Structures are given as C-alpha cells and as structure tokens.
CSV table of C-alpha atoms in Angstrom, one decimal:
chain,number,residue,atom,x,y,z
A,62,MET,CA,-77.3,-59.1,-5.7
A,63,LEU,CA,-74.5,-59.2,-8.0
A,64,PHE,CA,-75.2,-58.4,-11.8
A,65,LYS,CA,-72.8,-59.1,-14.8
A,66,ILE,CA,-72.6,-56.7,-17.6
A,67,TYR,CA,-71.7,-57.9,-20.9
A,68,TYR,CA,-71.1,-54.4,-23.0
A,69,GLN,CA,-69.0,-52.8,-25.5
A,70,GLU,CA,-67.3,-49.4,-25.1
A,71,SER,CA,-69.5,-47.1,-27.6
A,72,ILE,CA,-73.0,-47.3,-27.8
A,73,ASN,CA,-72.2,-46.4,-31.9
A,74,GLU,CA,-70.1,-49.3,-31.7
A,75,VAL,CA,-71.3,-52.9,-33.3
A,76,PRO,CA,-71.1,-56.2,-30.9
A,77,VAL,CA,-68.0,-58.1,-31.7
A,78,ARG,CA,-67.2,-61.4,-29.2
A,79,GLU,CA,-63.7,-60.2,-29.3
A,80,LYS,CA,-64.6,-56.8,-27.9
A,81,THR,CA,-66.6,-57.6,-25.4
A,82,LYS,CA,-66.1,-56.3,-21.9
A,83,THR,CA,-67.7,-57.3,-18.6
A,84,LEU,CA,-68.2,-55.5,-15.3
A,85,TYR,CA,-69.7,-56.3,-12.0
A,86,ILE,CA,-72.2,-54.5,-10.0
A,87,GLU,CA,-74.5,-54.7,-7.2
A,88,GLY,CA,-77.9,-53.8,-7.5
A,89,ASP,CA,-82.0,-54.8,-6.5
A,90,SER,CA,-82.7,-55.5,-10.3
A,91,GLU,CA,-81.7,-55.8,-13.8
A,92,ARG,CA,-83.1,-52.5,-14.0
A,93,ASP,CA,-81.6,-50.6,-11.3
A,94,VAL,CA,-78.3,-52.0,-12.7
A,95,ARG,CA,-79.1,-50.4,-16.4
A,96,LYS,CA,-80.0,-47.0,-14.8
A,97,LYS,CA,-76.8,-47.0,-12.3
A,98,ILE,CA,-74.7,-47.3,-15.9
A,99,SER,CA,-76.8,-45.7,-18.0
A,100,ASP,CA,-74.8,-42.5,-18.1
A,101,ARG,CA,-71.3,-44.2,-19.2
A,102,GLY,CA,-72.8,-45.0,-22.9
A,103,TYR,CA,-72.0,-48.6,-23.2
A,104,ASN,CA,-73.8,-50.5,-25.6
A,105,ILE,CA,-74.9,-53.1,-23.0
A,106,GLU,CA,-75.6,-56.8,-24.8
A,107,PHE,CA,-76.7,-58.7,-21.8
A,108,VAL,CA,-77.0,-58.7,-17.9
A,109,GLN,CA,-76.9,-61.5,-15.9
A,110,ALA,CA,-77.5,-62.2,-12.2
A,111,VAL,CA,-74.5,-64.0,-10.1
A,112,SER,CA,-75.0,-66.2,-7.4
A,113,GLY,CA,-73.8,-69.1,-5.8
A,114,ALA,CA,-71.1,-71.5,-7.4
A,115,PHE,CA,-71.0,-69.3,-10.3
A,116,LEU,CA,-70.5,-66.6,-8.1
A,117,ASP,CA,-67.3,-68.2,-6.5
A,118,TYR,CA,-66.1,-69.4,-10.1
A,119,GLU,CA,-66.2,-65.7,-11.1
A,120,LYS,CA,-64.4,-64.7,-8.3
A,121,GLN,CA,-61.3,-66.9,-9.0
A,122,ASN,CA,-60.6,-64.6,-12.0
A,123,GLU,CA,-58.1,-61.9,-11.9
A,124,ASP,CA,-60.0,-59.4,-13.2
A,125,PHE,CA,-62.8,-59.9,-10.8
A,126,ASN,CA,-64.0,-56.5,-9.8
A,127,VAL,CA,-66.6,-55.1,-8.3
A,128,LEU,CA,-67.7,-51.5,-9.3
A,129,GLU,CA,-68.8,-49.2,-6.8
A,130,ILE,CA,-71.6,-46.8,-7.7
C-alpha cells in the first residue's frame, strides 16, 4: 500500500503549513511506514493511505516520487 507523509524537516521545528513537505512511501501499515522513516528525524504531521482516484491524481504531480527504503 502507498502512503503520503506530511512532515517538517526537523523534529524541533514547529509545524507551519507553508514549510510542510510530503513524501510517498510503500508499506504494510501506518506503523510500518513510521518505523521506516523514524531514523530521519522528521516531525511527522500526518500519514495518509493513497489509493484509487486519489493515487491517480497524485501521480500527475511532477514531484511524485516513491521513496525506496
């Protein structure tokens, strides 16, 4: 399953909408995805499963890249 993660670069950074970044990662569950990126020091705001029409829409974005971990 594919997940979209909304995050801030640093765990010490206060979440600000304009500085929120996203990445895509494959995993079995939200817990699995959080474990995979736990060593990166990101301040994770939200993890969202992506599928169906929403996935098709996201694939149209030029910044769409699935992180390989």
